[in-house]
CSV table of C-alpha atoms in Angstrom, one decimal:
chain,number,residue,atom,x,y,z
A,1,MET,CA,52.1,52.8,-137.4
A,2,GLU,CA,53.0,49.1,-137.1
A,3,ALA,CA,50.2,47.0,-135.7
A,4,ILE,CA,50.7,44.4,-132.9
A,5,LEU,CA,47.1,43.5,-132.0
A,6,GLU,CA,44.7,41.8,-134.3
A,7,ARG,CA,41.5,42.6,-132.3
A,8,CYS,CA,41.3,45.5,-129.8
A,9,ALA,CA,38.9,48.2,-128.8
A,10,GLY,CA,39.0,51.9,-127.8
A,11,LEU,CA,36.5,53.4,-125.4
A,12,ASP,CA,35.7,57.1,-125.0
A,13,VAL,CA,33.9,57.2,-121.6
A,14,HIS,CA,31.5,59.9,-120.5
A,15,GLN,CA,29.0,60.2,-117.7
A,16,GLU,CA,26.0,59.0,-119.7
A,17,THR,CA,27.5,57.1,-122.7
A,18,VAL,CA,30.4,55.0,-123.8
A,19,VAL,CA,31.5,55.2,-127.4
A,20,ALA,CA,33.3,51.9,-128.4
A,21,CYS,CA,35.4,51.3,-131.5
A,22,VAL,CA,36.6,47.8,-132.4
A,23,LEU,CA,39.5,47.3,-134.8
A,24,TYR,CA,40.1,43.9,-136.3
A,25,GLY,CA,41.9,42.3,-139.2
A,26,GLU,CA,45.4,41.0,-140.2
A,27,LEU,CA,48.3,42.9,-138.9
A,28,ASP,CA,49.8,43.7,-142.3
A,29,ARG,CA,46.6,45.2,-143.7
A,30,LYS,CA,44.3,48.1,-142.9
A,31,PRO,CA,42.0,47.1,-140.1
A,32,LYS,CA,38.2,47.1,-140.3
A,33,GLN,CA,36.3,48.9,-137.6
A,34,GLU,CA,32.9,48.7,-135.8
A,35,ILE,CA,31.6,51.6,-133.7
A,36,ARG,CA,28.7,51.5,-131.3
A,37,THR,CA,27.5,53.7,-128.4
A,38,PHE,CA,26.3,52.2,-125.1
A,39,SER,CA,24.7,53.6,-122.0
A,40,THR,CA,26.7,53.7,-118.7
A,41,THR,CA,24.0,52.0,-116.7
A,42,THR,CA,24.8,48.5,-115.5
A,43,LYS,CA,22.5,47.1,-118.3
A,44,GLY,CA,24.4,49.2,-120.9
A,45,LEU,CA,27.8,48.2,-119.6
A,46,LEU,CA,26.8,44.5,-119.6
A,47,ALA,CA,25.7,44.9,-123.3
A,48,LEU,CA,29.2,46.5,-124.0
A,49,TYR,CA,30.8,43.4,-122.3
A,50,ASP,CA,28.8,41.0,-124.5
A,51,TRP,CA,29.5,43.1,-127.6
A,52,LEU,CA,33.3,43.1,-127.0
A,53,ASN,CA,33.2,39.4,-126.2
A,54,ASN,CA,31.4,38.7,-129.5
A,55,TRP,CA,34.1,40.5,-131.4
A,56,GLU,CA,36.7,38.4,-129.5
A,57,CYS,CA,38.6,41.5,-128.3
A,58,THR,CA,41.6,40.8,-126.2
A,59,HIS,CA,42.7,44.3,-125.2
A,60,VAL,CA,40.6,47.3,-124.4
A,61,ALA,CA,41.9,50.9,-123.8
A,62,MET,CA,39.7,53.7,-122.3
A,63,GLU,CA,40.0,57.4,-121.7
A,64,SER,CA,37.6,59.4,-119.5
A,65,THR,CA,37.1,62.5,-117.5
A,66,GLY,CA,37.3,62.1,-113.7
A,67,VAL,CA,36.1,58.8,-112.3
A,68,TYR,CA,33.7,57.8,-115.0
A,69,TRP,CA,36.0,55.0,-116.1
A,70,LYS,CA,35.6,53.1,-112.8
A,71,PRO,CA,32.2,51.4,-113.4
A,72,VAL,CA,33.4,50.4,-116.9
A,73,TRP,CA,36.6,49.0,-115.4
A,74,ASN,CA,34.8,47.0,-112.7
A,75,ILE,CA,32.6,45.2,-115.3
A,76,LEU,CA,35.3,44.5,-117.9
A,77,GLU,CA,38.4,43.8,-115.8
A,78,GLU,CA,37.7,40.0,-115.4
A,79,GLN,CA,37.6,39.2,-119.1
A,80,PHE,CA,39.8,41.7,-121.0
A,81,THR,CA,43.3,43.2,-120.7
A,82,LEU,CA,42.4,46.8,-119.8
A,83,ILE,CA,44.5,49.9,-120.2
A,84,LEU,CA,43.5,53.3,-118.7
A,85,ALA,CA,45.0,56.0,-120.9
A,86,ASN,CA,46.2,59.4,-119.8
A,87,ALA,CA,44.2,62.0,-121.8
A,88,ARG,CA,47.2,64.3,-122.0
A,89,ARG,CA,49.4,61.6,-123.6
A,90,ILE,CA,47.0,60.5,-126.3
A,91,LYS,CA,45.8,63.8,-127.7
A,92,ASN,CA,45.1,63.7,-131.4
A,93,VAL,CA,46.2,66.4,-133.8
A,94,PRO,CA,44.2,69.6,-133.7
A,95,GLY,CA,41.1,69.6,-135.9
A,96,ARG,CA,37.6,68.2,-135.9
A,97,LYS,CA,36.9,66.3,-132.7
A,98,THR,CA,34.0,63.9,-132.0
A,99,ASP,CA,33.4,61.1,-129.6
A,100,VAL,CA,33.5,58.6,-132.5
A,101,ALA,CA,36.8,60.0,-133.7
A,102,ASP,CA,38.2,59.8,-130.2
A,103,ALA,CA,37.2,56.2,-129.8
A,104,ALA,CA,38.7,55.3,-133.2
A,105,TRP,CA,42.0,57.2,-132.3
A,106,ILE,CA,42.3,55.3,-129.0
A,107,ALA,CA,41.7,52.0,-130.7
A,108,GLN,CA,44.3,52.8,-133.4
A,109,LEU,CA,46.9,53.8,-130.8
A,110,LEU,CA,46.2,50.6,-128.8
A,111,ARG,CA,46.5,48.4,-131.9
A,112,SER,CA,50.0,49.8,-132.4
A,113,GLY,CA,51.0,49.5,-128.8
A,114,LEU,CA,51.4,53.3,-128.3
A,115,ILE,CA,49.4,53.8,-125.1
A,116,THR,CA,51.2,53.9,-121.8
A,117,PRO,CA,48.9,52.3,-119.2
A,118,SER,CA,48.0,54.2,-116.1
A,119,PHE,CA,48.5,52.4,-112.8
A,120,VAL,CA,45.3,50.8,-111.5
A,121,PRO,CA,45.8,48.5,-108.5
A,122,PRO,CA,43.7,45.5,-107.6
A,123,SER,CA,40.3,46.0,-106.0
A,124,GLU,CA,41.6,45.2,-102.5
A,125,ILE,CA,44.3,47.9,-102.8
A,126,ARG,CA,41.7,50.3,-104.3
A,127,ASN,CA,39.5,49.8,-101.3
A,128,MET,CA,42.3,50.5,-98.9
A,129,ARG,CA,43.2,53.6,-100.9
A,130,ASP,CA,39.6,54.9,-100.5
A,131,LEU,CA,39.8,54.4,-96.8
A,132,THR,CA,43.3,55.9,-96.2
A,133,ARG,CA,42.3,59.0,-98.2
A,134,TYR,CA,39.0,59.3,-96.3
A,135,ARG,CA,40.9,58.9,-93.0
A,136,ARG,CA,43.1,61.9,-94.0
A,137,LYS,CA,40.0,63.9,-94.7
A,138,LEU,CA,38.5,63.0,-91.3
A,139,LEU,CA,41.7,64.0,-89.5
A,140,ARG,CA,41.5,67.4,-91.2
A,141,ASP,CA,37.9,67.7,-90.2
A,142,ALA,CA,38.7,66.8,-86.6
A,143,THR,CA,41.5,69.3,-86.5
A,144,ALA,CA,39.3,72.0,-87.9
A,145,GLU,CA,36.6,71.4,-85.2
A,146,LYS,CA,39.2,71.6,-82.5
A,147,ASN,CA,40.5,74.9,-83.8
A,148,ARG,CA,36.9,76.2,-83.9
A,149,ILE,CA,36.5,75.2,-80.2
A,150,HIS,CA,39.7,77.0,-79.3
A,151,LYS,CA,38.4,80.2,-81.0
A,152,ILE,CA,35.1,80.0,-79.2
A,153,LEU,CA,36.9,79.6,-75.8
A,154,GLN,CA,39.0,82.6,-76.5
A,155,ASP,CA,36.0,84.7,-77.6
A,156,ALA,CA,34.3,83.8,-74.3
A,157,ASN,CA,37.5,84.5,-72.4
A,158,LEU,CA,37.7,81.0,-71.0
A,159,LYS,CA,41.5,80.4,-70.5
A,160,LEU,CA,41.4,76.6,-70.1
A,161,THR,CA,44.2,76.1,-72.7
A,162,THR,CA,46.5,78.1,-70.4
A,163,TYR,CA,46.5,75.3,-67.8
A,164,ILE,CA,45.4,72.2,-69.8
A,165,SER,CA,47.7,71.1,-72.5
A,166,ASP,CA,45.1,69.0,-74.2
A,167,ILE,CA,41.5,70.2,-73.6
A,168,PHE,CA,40.2,67.3,-75.6
A,169,GLY,CA,41.4,64.7,-73.1
A,170,VAL,CA,39.2,63.2,-70.3
A,171,SER,CA,39.6,66.2,-68.0
A,172,GLY,CA,39.2,68.9,-70.7
A,173,ARG,CA,36.1,67.3,-72.2
A,174,ALA,CA,34.5,67.0,-68.8
A,175,LEU,CA,35.0,70.7,-68.1
A,176,LEU,CA,33.7,71.5,-71.6
A,177,GLU,CA,30.5,69.5,-71.1
A,178,SER,CA,29.9,71.4,-67.9
A,179,VAL,CA,30.4,74.8,-69.6
A,180,ILE,CA,28.0,73.8,-72.4
A,181,ASN,CA,25.4,72.7,-69.9
A,182,GLY,CA,25.7,76.1,-68.1
A,183,GLU,CA,26.9,74.6,-64.8
A,184,VAL,CA,28.5,76.8,-62.1
A,185,LEU,CA,31.3,74.8,-60.7
A,186,ASN,CA,33.0,75.1,-57.3
A,187,ALA,CA,36.4,73.8,-56.2
A,188,ASP,CA,35.2,70.4,-55.2
A,189,GLU,CA,33.3,69.8,-58.4
A,190,VAL,CA,36.2,70.8,-60.5
A,191,LYS,CA,38.5,68.5,-58.6
A,192,GLU,CA,36.1,65.6,-59.2
A,193,LYS,CA,36.1,66.2,-63.0
A,194,VAL,CA,39.8,66.6,-63.6
A,195,LYS,CA,42.4,63.8,-63.4
A,196,THR,CA,46.1,63.3,-62.5
A,197,SER,CA,48.2,66.5,-61.9
A,198,LEU,CA,45.4,68.8,-62.8
A,199,LYS,CA,43.9,68.3,-59.3
A,200,ASN,CA,46.8,70.5,-58.1
A,201,LYS,CA,45.6,73.3,-60.4
A,202,VAL,CA,42.0,73.7,-59.2
A,203,PRO,CA,42.3,77.4,-58.1
A,204,GLU,CA,43.8,78.3,-61.5
A,205,LEU,CA,41.1,76.3,-63.4
A,206,LEU,CA,38.3,78.1,-61.4
A,207,GLU,CA,39.8,81.4,-62.4
A,208,ALA,CA,40.2,80.2,-66.1
A,209,LEU,CA,36.5,79.2,-66.1
A,210,ASP,CA,35.4,82.7,-65.0
A,211,GLY,CA,34.7,84.2,-68.4
A,212,ARG,CA,31.9,85.9,-70.4
A,213,MET,CA,30.1,82.9,-71.7
A,214,ARG,CA,26.9,83.7,-73.6
A,215,LYS,CA,24.2,81.4,-74.7
A,216,HIS,CA,25.5,81.7,-78.3
A,217,HIS,CA,28.9,80.4,-77.1
A,218,ARG,CA,27.4,77.4,-75.4
A,219,MET,CA,25.3,76.5,-78.5
A,220,MET,CA,28.4,76.8,-80.8
A,221,LEU,CA,30.6,74.8,-78.4
A,222,GLY,CA,27.9,72.0,-78.3
A,223,LEU,CA,27.7,71.9,-82.1
A,224,HIS,CA,31.4,71.7,-82.5
A,225,LEU,CA,31.9,69.1,-79.8
A,226,ASP,CA,29.1,66.9,-81.1
A,227,HIS,CA,30.6,67.0,-84.6
A,228,LEU,CA,34.0,66.3,-83.3
A,229,SER,CA,32.7,63.2,-81.4
A,230,TYR,CA,31.0,62.0,-84.6
A,231,VAL,CA,34.1,62.4,-86.6
A,232,GLU,CA,36.2,60.5,-84.0
A,233,LYS,CA,33.7,57.6,-84.2
A,234,GLN,CA,33.9,57.6,-87.9
A,235,LEU,CA,37.7,57.5,-87.6
A,236,GLU,CA,37.5,54.5,-85.4
A,237,LYS,CA,35.5,52.6,-88.0
A,238,VAL,CA,37.8,53.6,-90.8
A,239,GLU,CA,40.9,52.6,-88.7
A,240,SER,CA,39.4,49.1,-87.9
A,241,GLU,CA,38.6,48.5,-91.6
A,242,ILE,CA,42.1,49.6,-92.7
A,243,ASP,CA,43.6,47.2,-90.1
A,244,ARG,CA,41.5,44.4,-91.5
A,245,LEU,CA,42.6,45.1,-95.1
A,246,LEU,CA,46.2,45.3,-94.0
A,247,GLU,CA,46.3,41.8,-92.5
A,248,PRO,CA,47.5,40.1,-95.8
A,249,TYR,CA,50.3,42.7,-96.0
A,250,LEU,CA,51.6,42.8,-92.5
A,251,GLU,CA,55.0,41.5,-93.6
A,252,LEU,CA,55.3,44.4,-96.0
A,253,VAL,CA,54.2,46.8,-93.3
A,254,GLU,CA,56.9,45.6,-91.0
A,255,LEU,CA,59.5,46.1,-93.8
A,256,LEU,CA,58.3,49.7,-94.4
A,257,ASN,CA,58.4,50.4,-90.7
A,258,THR,CA,62.1,49.8,-90.6
A,259,ILE,CA,62.6,53.1,-92.5
A,260,PRO,CA,63.2,56.0,-90.1
A,261,GLY,CA,60.1,58.3,-90.2
A,262,ILE,CA,57.6,55.7,-91.3
A,263,GLN,CA,55.1,54.1,-89.0
A,264,LYS,CA,52.0,51.9,-89.5
A,265,ASP,CA,49.7,54.7,-90.7
A,266,ALA,CA,52.2,55.9,-93.2
A,267,SER,CA,52.9,52.3,-94.4
A,268,ALA,CA,49.2,51.8,-95.0
A,269,VAL,CA,49.0,54.9,-97.1
A,270,ILE,CA,52.1,53.9,-99.1
A,271,LEU,CA,50.7,50.4,-99.8
A,272,ALA,CA,47.3,51.8,-100.7
A,273,GLU,CA,48.8,54.2,-103.3
A,274,ILE,CA,51.5,52.1,-105.0
A,275,GLY,CA,50.3,48.5,-104.2
A,276,ASN,CA,52.5,45.6,-103.4
A,277,ASP,CA,53.5,44.6,-106.9
A,278,MET,CA,56.5,46.7,-108.1
A,279,SER,CA,56.5,45.1,-111.6
A,280,CYS,CA,53.7,47.6,-112.5
A,281,PHE,CA,56.4,50.2,-112.6
A,282,GLY,CA,59.4,50.2,-114.9
A,283,GLY,CA,61.8,51.0,-112.1
A,284,ASP,CA,62.3,53.3,-109.1
A,285,PRO,CA,62.9,56.4,-111.4
A,286,GLN,CA,59.6,55.7,-113.1
A,287,LEU,CA,57.8,55.3,-109.8
A,288,ALA,CA,59.3,58.6,-108.5
A,289,ALA,CA,58.2,60.4,-111.6
A,290,TRP,CA,54.7,58.9,-111.3
A,291,ALA,CA,54.5,60.1,-107.7
A,292,GLY,CA,55.7,63.6,-108.8
A,293,LEU,CA,58.9,63.6,-106.8
A,294,SER,CA,61.5,63.6,-109.6
A,295,PRO,CA,63.2,66.8,-110.5
A,296,GLY,CA,61.7,68.5,-113.5
A,297,ASN,CA,63.7,68.4,-116.8
A,298,ASN,CA,63.0,71.5,-119.0
A,299,GLU,CA,65.9,72.5,-121.3
A,300,SER,CA,65.9,74.3,-124.6
A,301,ALA,CA,68.8,75.6,-126.7
A,302,GLY,CA,71.2,74.6,-124.0
A,303,LYS,CA,69.4,76.7,-121.3
A,304,LYS,CA,67.8,75.0,-118.3
A,305,LYS,CA,64.5,76.4,-117.4
A,306,SER,CA,62.1,75.6,-114.5
A,307,SER,CA,62.9,72.3,-112.8
A,308,LYS,CA,59.9,72.2,-110.4
A,309,ILE,CA,58.4,68.8,-109.7
A,310,ALA,CA,55.2,67.5,-111.4
A,311,LYS,CA,51.8,67.2,-109.7
A,312,GLY,CA,51.9,63.5,-109.4
A,313,ASN,CA,50.1,61.5,-106.7
A,314,LYS,CA,49.1,64.0,-104.0
A,315,SER,CA,48.3,61.5,-101.2
A,316,LEU,CA,51.6,59.6,-101.7
A,317,LYS,CA,53.6,62.8,-102.0
A,318,ALA,CA,52.1,64.2,-98.8
A,319,VAL,CA,52.8,61.1,-96.6
A,320,LEU,CA,56.4,60.8,-98.0
A,321,CYS,CA,57.1,64.4,-97.2
A,322,GLN,CA,55.9,63.9,-93.7
A,323,ALA,CA,58.1,60.8,-93.4
A,324,ALA,CA,61.0,62.8,-94.8
A,325,TRP,CA,60.5,65.5,-92.2
A,326,ALA,CA,60.3,62.9,-89.4
A,327,ALA,CA,63.4,61.2,-90.7
A,328,SER,CA,65.3,64.5,-90.6
A,329,LYS,CA,64.8,64.5,-86.8
A,330,SER,CA,66.2,61.0,-86.3
A,331,LYS,CA,69.7,61.1,-84.9
A,332,GLY,CA,72.6,59.4,-86.6
A,333,THR,CA,70.7,58.1,-89.6
A,334,ARG,CA,71.6,58.3,-93.3
A,335,LEU,CA,68.3,60.0,-94.1
A,336,ALA,CA,68.9,62.8,-91.6
A,337,SER,CA,72.5,63.3,-93.0
A,338,PHE,CA,71.1,63.4,-96.5
A,339,PHE,CA,68.4,65.9,-95.5
A,340,TYR,CA,70.8,68.4,-93.9
A,341,ARG,CA,73.4,68.0,-96.7
A,342,ILE,CA,70.7,69.2,-99.2
A,343,GLN,CA,69.2,71.8,-96.8
A,344,LYS,CA,72.4,73.8,-96.4
A,345,ARG,CA,72.7,74.2,-100.2
A,346,ARG,CA,69.1,74.3,-101.4
A,347,GLY,CA,66.9,75.1,-98.5
A,348,GLN,CA,64.4,73.2,-96.3
A,349,LYS,CA,61.6,72.7,-98.9
A,350,LYS,CA,63.9,71.2,-101.5
A,351,ALA,CA,65.6,69.0,-98.9
A,352,THR,CA,62.2,67.6,-97.9
A,353,ILE,CA,61.3,66.8,-101.5
A,354,ALA,CA,64.7,65.3,-102.2
A,355,THR,CA,64.5,63.1,-99.0
A,356,ALA,CA,61.0,62.0,-99.9
A,357,HIS,CA,62.3,61.1,-103.4
A,358,LEU,CA,65.1,59.0,-101.8
A,359,ILE,CA,62.7,57.3,-99.4
A,360,LEU,CA,60.4,56.3,-102.3
A,361,ARG,CA,63.2,54.8,-104.3
A,362,MET,CA,64.2,52.8,-101.2
A,363,ILE,CA,60.7,51.6,-100.8
A,364,TYR,CA,60.6,50.4,-104.4
A,365,ARG,CA,63.7,48.2,-103.8
A,366,MET,CA,62.5,47.0,-100.4
A,367,LEU,CA,59.1,45.9,-101.7
A,368,LYS,CA,60.6,44.4,-104.9
A,369,ASP,CA,63.3,42.4,-103.2
A,370,LYS,CA,61.5,41.9,-99.8
A,371,ILE,CA,64.5,43.2,-97.8
A,372,PRO,CA,64.4,45.5,-94.8
A,373,TYR,CA,66.0,48.9,-94.6
A,374,ARG,CA,69.7,48.8,-93.8
A,375,GLU,CA,71.1,51.8,-91.9
A,376,ALA,CA,74.3,53.3,-93.3
A,377,GLY,CA,74.8,55.8,-90.6
A,378,TRP,CA,75.3,59.6,-90.4
A,379,ASP,CA,78.8,59.5,-92.0
A,380,TYR,CA,78.0,57.1,-94.8
A,381,LEU,CA,79.7,59.3,-97.3
A,382,THR,CA,82.8,60.1,-95.3
A,383,SER,CA,84.9,57.2,-96.5
A,384,SER,CA,83.9,57.3,-100.1
A,385,THR,CA,86.3,58.4,-102.9
A,386,SER,CA,83.8,60.9,-104.2
A,387,SER,CA,83.8,62.7,-100.9
A,388,VAL,CA,87.6,63.0,-100.9
A,389,GLU,CA,87.5,64.3,-104.5
A,390,TYR,CA,84.8,66.8,-103.5
A,391,TRP,CA,87.0,68.3,-100.7
A,392,ILE,CA,90.1,68.3,-102.9
A,393,LYS,CA,88.2,70.4,-105.5
A,394,LYS,CA,87.0,72.7,-102.8
A,395,ILE,CA,90.5,73.3,-101.5
A,396,GLU,CA,92.0,73.7,-104.9
A,397,ALA,CA,89.3,76.3,-105.7
A,398,GLN,CA,90.8,78.5,-102.9
A,399,GLY,CA,94.2,78.5,-104.7
A,400,PHE,CA,96.0,75.7,-102.9
A,401,THR,CA,97.7,72.5,-104.2
A,402,VAL,CA,96.6,69.3,-102.5
A,403,LYS,CA,98.7,66.2,-102.2
A,404,VAL,CA,96.9,63.1,-101.0
A,405,GLU,CA,98.7,60.2,-99.3
A,406,SER,CA,97.1,57.2,-97.7
A,407,THR,CA,97.8,56.5,-94.0
A,408,GLU,CA,97.5,52.8,-94.6
A,409,ALA,CA,100.8,52.8,-96.6
A,410,SER,CA,102.7,54.2,-93.7
């Protein structure tokens, strides 16, 4: 392997220790190596920083399980050019395996420029990523608590959901609090607690509140409602912090919001997952492959096998699939036309993934060139030559001969 770095280091990171291997020497000769093990405490990582600095390393590559690389990265990122390696792509040949051998192998690959770096965004983007992912978890928790409350109400035969579309609004919560407190409500009291058009449904609400509510039901409703209120307060804090971190990127958020199906929340997730610097990716095909939205490519002996997509970035894939589904409902747009064109041939799931793939490639170009989305319309393929050729082949396949003449000539 041809060397391109004179001084570099490979790190095999574990929970308790980091094994470091430094390779140094002239490029046309066999390098010398130094190996040392450090603790992953802050004191140990600072000692690693000084040790690498003393050896005048310029590039450091690391491989780890889970998130053990993060504290190492945080301490070394200001001084060295860091590369986070994908463990699947740097596997050594089968045989004897030790931490020292792993560190030496990583350093050797780095010296020859054979490690593809994983995408690690700046600290501000990483902070936003933590918040957007936590927001998604909190939303799932809130939905789970609401579903549990619905189940308790049905178990107690309280049919509030028959007459109140959202029992977690102002009126619904007021009635739930009364039920939890064991209050016996009359028509006037119910009318005071509900708002707007629900005041016209007081007799129905009184009948809906006449159930078989036990003490156990009241206790469970109280627990679920308290937890829901706590989760909603946490969501407010997370939302405000996300808004603060988004302030430097409001221009990019406005660009992304021009795409049908994407709003502010989705824009925040997209920026948190891919960042604002598209030079980190080789191009839109590479970005789509990294996200796990590119079609699989598995061919052997001329036979194509499974073409399912890779795992990729789950958070990014989820929000893009939601955006694709929302875009399919937009009338007269190119994305909706693309979705239904794929759906009639391949089905709804594949159409969703294909539309998410298209949206991501659009996002890459928009963020790279700082241009807004330009709508091509539902019939964007109607006037293209490829469309004409498509229909000619379709008609000829039925046994007809097609002669095409331009109307402009006449």
